[in-house]
Structures are given as structure tokens and as C-alpha cells.
Coordinates of C-alpha atoms in Angstrom, one line a residue:
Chain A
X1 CA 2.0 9.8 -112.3
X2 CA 0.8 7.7 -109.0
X3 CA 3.7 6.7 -107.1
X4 CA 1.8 2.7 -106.5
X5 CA -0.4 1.5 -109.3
X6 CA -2.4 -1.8 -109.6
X7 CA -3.8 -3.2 -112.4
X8 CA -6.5 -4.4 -112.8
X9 CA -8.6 -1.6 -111.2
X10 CA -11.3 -3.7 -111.4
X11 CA -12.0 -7.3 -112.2
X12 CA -15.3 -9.7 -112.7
X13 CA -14.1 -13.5 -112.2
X14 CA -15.9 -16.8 -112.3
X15 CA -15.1 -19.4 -108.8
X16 CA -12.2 -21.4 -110.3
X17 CA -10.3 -19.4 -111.7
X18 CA -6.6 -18.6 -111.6
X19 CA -6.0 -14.5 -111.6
X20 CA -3.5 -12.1 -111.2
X21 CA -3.2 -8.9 -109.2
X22 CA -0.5 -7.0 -110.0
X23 CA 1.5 -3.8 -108.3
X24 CA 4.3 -1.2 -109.1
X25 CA 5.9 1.9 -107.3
X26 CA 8.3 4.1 -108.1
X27 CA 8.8 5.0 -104.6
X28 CA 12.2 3.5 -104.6
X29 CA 10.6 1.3 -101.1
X30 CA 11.9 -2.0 -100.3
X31 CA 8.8 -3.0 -98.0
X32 CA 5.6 -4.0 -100.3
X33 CA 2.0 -5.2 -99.0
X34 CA -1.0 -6.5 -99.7
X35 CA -4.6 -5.7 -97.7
X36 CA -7.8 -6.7 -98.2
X37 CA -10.4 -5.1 -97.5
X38 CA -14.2 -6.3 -96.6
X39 CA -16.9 -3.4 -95.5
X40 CA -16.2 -3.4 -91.3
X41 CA -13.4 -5.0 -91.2
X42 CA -10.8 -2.6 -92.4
X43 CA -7.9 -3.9 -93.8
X44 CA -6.1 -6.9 -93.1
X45 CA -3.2 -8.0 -94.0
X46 CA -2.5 -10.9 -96.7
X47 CA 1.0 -10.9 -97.6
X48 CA 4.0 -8.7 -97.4
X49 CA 7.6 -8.4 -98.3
X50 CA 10.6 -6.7 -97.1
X51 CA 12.9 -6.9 -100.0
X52 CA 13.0 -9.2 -103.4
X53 CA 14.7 -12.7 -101.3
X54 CA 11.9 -11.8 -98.4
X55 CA 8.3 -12.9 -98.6
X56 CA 6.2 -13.6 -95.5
X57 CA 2.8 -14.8 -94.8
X58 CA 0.0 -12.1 -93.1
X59 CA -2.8 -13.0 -91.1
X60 CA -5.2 -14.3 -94.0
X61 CA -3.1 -15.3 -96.4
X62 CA -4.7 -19.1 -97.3
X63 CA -5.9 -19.0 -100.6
X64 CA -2.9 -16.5 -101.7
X65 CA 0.0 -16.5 -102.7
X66 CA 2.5 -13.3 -103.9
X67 CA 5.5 -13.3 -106.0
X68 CA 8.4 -10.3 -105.9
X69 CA 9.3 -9.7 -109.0
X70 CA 11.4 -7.0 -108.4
X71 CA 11.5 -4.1 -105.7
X72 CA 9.2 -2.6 -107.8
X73 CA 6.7 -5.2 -108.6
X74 CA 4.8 -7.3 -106.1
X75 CA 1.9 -9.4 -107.5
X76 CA -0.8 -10.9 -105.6
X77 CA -2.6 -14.4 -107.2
X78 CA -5.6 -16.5 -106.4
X79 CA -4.6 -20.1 -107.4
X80 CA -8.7 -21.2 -107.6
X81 CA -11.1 -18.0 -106.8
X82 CA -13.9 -18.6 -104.5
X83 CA -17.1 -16.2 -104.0
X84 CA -15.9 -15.0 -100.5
X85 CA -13.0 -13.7 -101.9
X86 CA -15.3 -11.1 -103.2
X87 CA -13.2 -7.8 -102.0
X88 CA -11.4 -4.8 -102.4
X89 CA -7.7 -4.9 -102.5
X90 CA -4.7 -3.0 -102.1
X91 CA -0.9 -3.2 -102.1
X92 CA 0.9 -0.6 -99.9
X93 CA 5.0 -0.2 -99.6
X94 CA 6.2 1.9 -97.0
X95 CA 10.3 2.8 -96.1
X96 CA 12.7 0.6 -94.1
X97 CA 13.6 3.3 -92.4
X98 CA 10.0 4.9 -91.0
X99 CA 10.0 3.1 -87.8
X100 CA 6.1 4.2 -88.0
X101 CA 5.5 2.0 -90.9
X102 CA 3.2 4.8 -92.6
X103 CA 2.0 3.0 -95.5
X104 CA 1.3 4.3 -99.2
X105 CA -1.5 2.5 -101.1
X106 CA -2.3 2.1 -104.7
X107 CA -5.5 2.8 -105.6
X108 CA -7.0 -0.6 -105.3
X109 CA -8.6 -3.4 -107.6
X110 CA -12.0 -4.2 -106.9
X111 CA -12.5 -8.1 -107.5
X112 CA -15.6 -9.9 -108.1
X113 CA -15.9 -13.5 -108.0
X114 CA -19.1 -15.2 -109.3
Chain B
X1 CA -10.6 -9.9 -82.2
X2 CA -9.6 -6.4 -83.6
X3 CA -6.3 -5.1 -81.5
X4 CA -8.0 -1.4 -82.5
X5 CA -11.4 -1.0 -81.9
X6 CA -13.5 2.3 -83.8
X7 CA -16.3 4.2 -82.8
X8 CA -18.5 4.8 -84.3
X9 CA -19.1 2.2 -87.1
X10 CA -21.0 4.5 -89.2
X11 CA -21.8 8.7 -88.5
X12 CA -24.3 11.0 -90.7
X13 CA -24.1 14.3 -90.3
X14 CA -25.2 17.7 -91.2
X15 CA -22.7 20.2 -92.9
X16 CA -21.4 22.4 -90.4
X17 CA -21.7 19.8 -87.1
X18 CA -19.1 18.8 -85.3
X19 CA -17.9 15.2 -84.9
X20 CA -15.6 12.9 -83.1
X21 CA -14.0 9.6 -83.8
X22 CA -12.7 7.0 -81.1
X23 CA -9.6 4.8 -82.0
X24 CA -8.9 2.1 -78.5
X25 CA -7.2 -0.3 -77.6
X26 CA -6.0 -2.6 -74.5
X27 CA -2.4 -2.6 -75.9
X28 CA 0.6 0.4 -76.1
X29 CA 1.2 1.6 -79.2
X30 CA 4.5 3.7 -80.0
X31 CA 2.2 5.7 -82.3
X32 CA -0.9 5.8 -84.2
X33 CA -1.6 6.9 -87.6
X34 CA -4.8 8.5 -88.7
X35 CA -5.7 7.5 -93.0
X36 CA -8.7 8.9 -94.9
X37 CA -9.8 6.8 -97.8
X38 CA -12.6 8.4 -100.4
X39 CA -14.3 6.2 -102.3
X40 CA -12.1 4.7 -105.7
X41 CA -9.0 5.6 -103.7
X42 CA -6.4 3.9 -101.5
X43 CA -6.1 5.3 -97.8
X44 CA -4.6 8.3 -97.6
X45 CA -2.2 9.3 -94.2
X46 CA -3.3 12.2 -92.5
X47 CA -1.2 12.5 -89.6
X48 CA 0.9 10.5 -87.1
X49 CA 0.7 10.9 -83.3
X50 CA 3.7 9.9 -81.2
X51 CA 4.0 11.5 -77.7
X52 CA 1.4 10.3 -75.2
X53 CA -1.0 13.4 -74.6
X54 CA 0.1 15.2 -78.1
X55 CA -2.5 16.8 -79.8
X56 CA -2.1 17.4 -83.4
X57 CA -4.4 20.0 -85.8
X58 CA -4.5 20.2 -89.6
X59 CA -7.0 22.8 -90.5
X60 CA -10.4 21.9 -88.6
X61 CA -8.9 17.9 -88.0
X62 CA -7.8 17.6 -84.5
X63 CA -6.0 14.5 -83.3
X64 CA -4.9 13.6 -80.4
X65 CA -3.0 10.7 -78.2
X66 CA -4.2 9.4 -75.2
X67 CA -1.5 9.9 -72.0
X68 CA -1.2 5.8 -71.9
X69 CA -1.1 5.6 -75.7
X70 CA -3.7 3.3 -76.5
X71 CA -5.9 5.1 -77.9
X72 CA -6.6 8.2 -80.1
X73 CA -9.2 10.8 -81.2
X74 CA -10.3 12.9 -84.3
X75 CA -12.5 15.2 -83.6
X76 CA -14.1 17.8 -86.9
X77 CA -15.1 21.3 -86.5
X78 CA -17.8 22.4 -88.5
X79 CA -17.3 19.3 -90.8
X80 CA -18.1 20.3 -94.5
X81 CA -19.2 17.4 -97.4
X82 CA -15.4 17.3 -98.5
X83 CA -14.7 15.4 -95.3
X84 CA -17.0 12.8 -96.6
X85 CA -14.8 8.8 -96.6
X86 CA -13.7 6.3 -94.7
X87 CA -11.4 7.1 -91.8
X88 CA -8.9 4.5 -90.1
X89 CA -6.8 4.6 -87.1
X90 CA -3.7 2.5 -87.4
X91 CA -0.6 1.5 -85.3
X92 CA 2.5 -0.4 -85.9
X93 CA 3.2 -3.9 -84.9
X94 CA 5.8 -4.7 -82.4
X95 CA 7.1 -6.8 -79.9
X96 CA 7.9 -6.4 -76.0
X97 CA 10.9 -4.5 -76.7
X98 CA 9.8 -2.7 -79.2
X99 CA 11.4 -4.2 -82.2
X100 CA 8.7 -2.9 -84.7
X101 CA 7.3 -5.9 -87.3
X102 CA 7.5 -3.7 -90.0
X103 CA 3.9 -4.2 -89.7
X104 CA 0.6 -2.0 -89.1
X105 CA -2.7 -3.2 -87.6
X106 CA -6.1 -1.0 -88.8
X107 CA -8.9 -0.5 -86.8
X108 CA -11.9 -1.1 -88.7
X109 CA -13.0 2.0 -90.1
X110 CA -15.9 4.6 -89.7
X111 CA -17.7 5.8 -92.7
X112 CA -18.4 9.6 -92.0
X113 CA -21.4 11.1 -94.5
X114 CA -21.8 14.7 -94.2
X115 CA -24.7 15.8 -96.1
X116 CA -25.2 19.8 -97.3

């Protein structure tokens, strides 16, 4: 089984709506993220979270908002979709104690907004 | 203003040519990360370069870190269409003293196709 799974892997929305992207890990990591990712622009970073209490903002993060469920379970929602939000997106966790930071992704959710 | 800059963008290729990606930028970084992402997947590390000057090889992948550490290379021998994906450079946030973020910035990605 994968270590980080999101759900939905894929998702066709209408502007306006309120959705939900959701990720687990069994990793047993603290440290949770969530990218985006747009074709050459890499990925850049919306929210992230360092343990359940902890929740911080990334650098594009307006429009977003996250919720820690548990140290398993970090979801990602878009209060009222918009077109441009159109995108590819992944949550990542990586260990406290890797000063590198290596990241390990799910496999993504590609989201569509009409 | 990305604090990692990739080149190139985009590379097509023959099966069996060689290649290089470029990973730069105008700040230190303690290390840099190297991810391969194929298509329907999430990034992927490949390696991690810490020592200014090290040069790293996993099977025809070298990597290497520039003396100053601020930037890094990949460079594929005789690249075959498995190698086909995206591949990122990444490097951890941090401040003046070091105190890492906790955080990783990605370069922007080059799309290698090798075609048989």
C-alpha cells in the first residue's frame, strides 16, 4: 500500500463551488504539505503543517485553506473554486528530524474547474 | 522570481544521447535534492547532494554540487525512454544561521522526452 494517498485522484468542478482534497500517510511523519503545481512553474507551496496544533500559511495560499485532522490526515479545501485554480496537486510529509526536508508525495489529484 | 532557476525548460532526445540538466541559483543552499516525477505520479527523490564539489552516481544518473553550493547538475549517459518525466532540483529553506524552515523551494522543472 502507498505510504501518502489523496483522494480524489481526479476531480471536474464548476467555479463556485466548495470542494475537498483530502490526504493520509502511514509514514508515522509529523510534517504534512500541500503543492501545487502549474506546467513551468514547478511546485509551490500552499499550506503546510508541522504537527496537529501547527498550521502555517505557504507562499500562495489565498483561496485555501487546510485542516489537520490528525497526524495522519491533512486536507486541503477551496472555499469558492475559480478557473485558475485549474491544477495538479499534491500533499507531501517529510520527518522532523531530516534536516534536508526530503519530501514524500502522494500521487496527486488532478482538479479541474469549469 | 524563482530562488532555483532550470535549464533547460524542455529537452528531446534520441535514445542513447547523452544529456545534462542545470539547477542555479544566487543563494547557498546546505543541499539540494534531485526528484523525478512520471506522469500520474508524485515526485520521486533521487538523491541528495550535501558537500560542495560532491559528485553523486546512481547507475548512468550523475549528480553533482557546485564548490559554492548554489547550484547543481544531472547529467545522463546514454539516456534510454525509461528516463522519460519531469525532473526537479530542490533545496531547503533556511535562514542566515541556518535554522532550516522545514521548508523546500523547487526549481521549475525540465520535461526530458527520450524517444526510441
Amino acid at each position: 500500500d502507498a505510504d501518502v494517498t489523496q483522494t480524489p485522484r481526479n476531480r471536474i468542478t464548476k467555479t463556485g463551488k466548495r470542494i475537498m482534497l483530502e490526504c493520509s500517510q502511514t509514514k508515522g511523519h509529523d510534517r504534512m504539505y500541500w503543492y501545487r503545481q502549474d506546467p513551468g512553474l514547478g511546485l509551490r507551496l500552499i499550506y503546510y503543517s508541522f504537527d496537529v496544533k501547527d498550521i502555517n500559511k505557504g507562499e500562495i495560499s489565498d483561496g485555501y485553506s487546510v485542516s489537520r485532522q490528525a497526524q495522519a490526515k491533512f486536507s486541503l479545501s477551496l472555499e469558492s473554486a475559480i478557473p485558475n485554480q485549474t491544477a495538479l496537486y499534491f500533499c507531501a510529509t517529510s520527518d522532523f528530524r531530516d534536516s534536508r526536508n526530503t519530501q514524500y508525495f502522494g500521487p496527486g489529484t488532478r482538479l479541474t474547474v469549469l | 522570481t524563482q530562488l532555483l532557476e532550470q535549464s533547460p525548460q524542455f529537452l528531446s532526445i534520441q535514445e542513447g544521447e547523452n544529456l545534462t540538466v542545470y539547477c542555479n541559483s544566487s543563494s547557498v543552499f546546505s543541499s539540494l535534492q534531485w526528484y523525478r516525477q512520471e506522469p500520474g505520479e508524485g515526485p520521486v527523490l533521487l538523491v541528495t547532494v550535501v558537500t560542495g564539489g560532491e559528485v553523486k552516481k546512481l547507475k548512468r544518473l550523475t549528480f553533482q554540487f557546485g564548490d559554492a553550493r548554489k547550484d547543481s547538475s544531472l547529467h545522463i549517459t546514454a539516456a534510454q525512454t525509461g528516463d522519460t518525466g519531469l525532473y526537479l532540483c530542490a533545496g531547503p529553506l533556511a535562514n542566515a544561521g541556518g535554522t532550516s524552515y522545514g521548508k523546500l523551494t523547487f526549481g521549475q522543472g525540465t520535461i526530458l522526452t527520450v524517444h526510441p
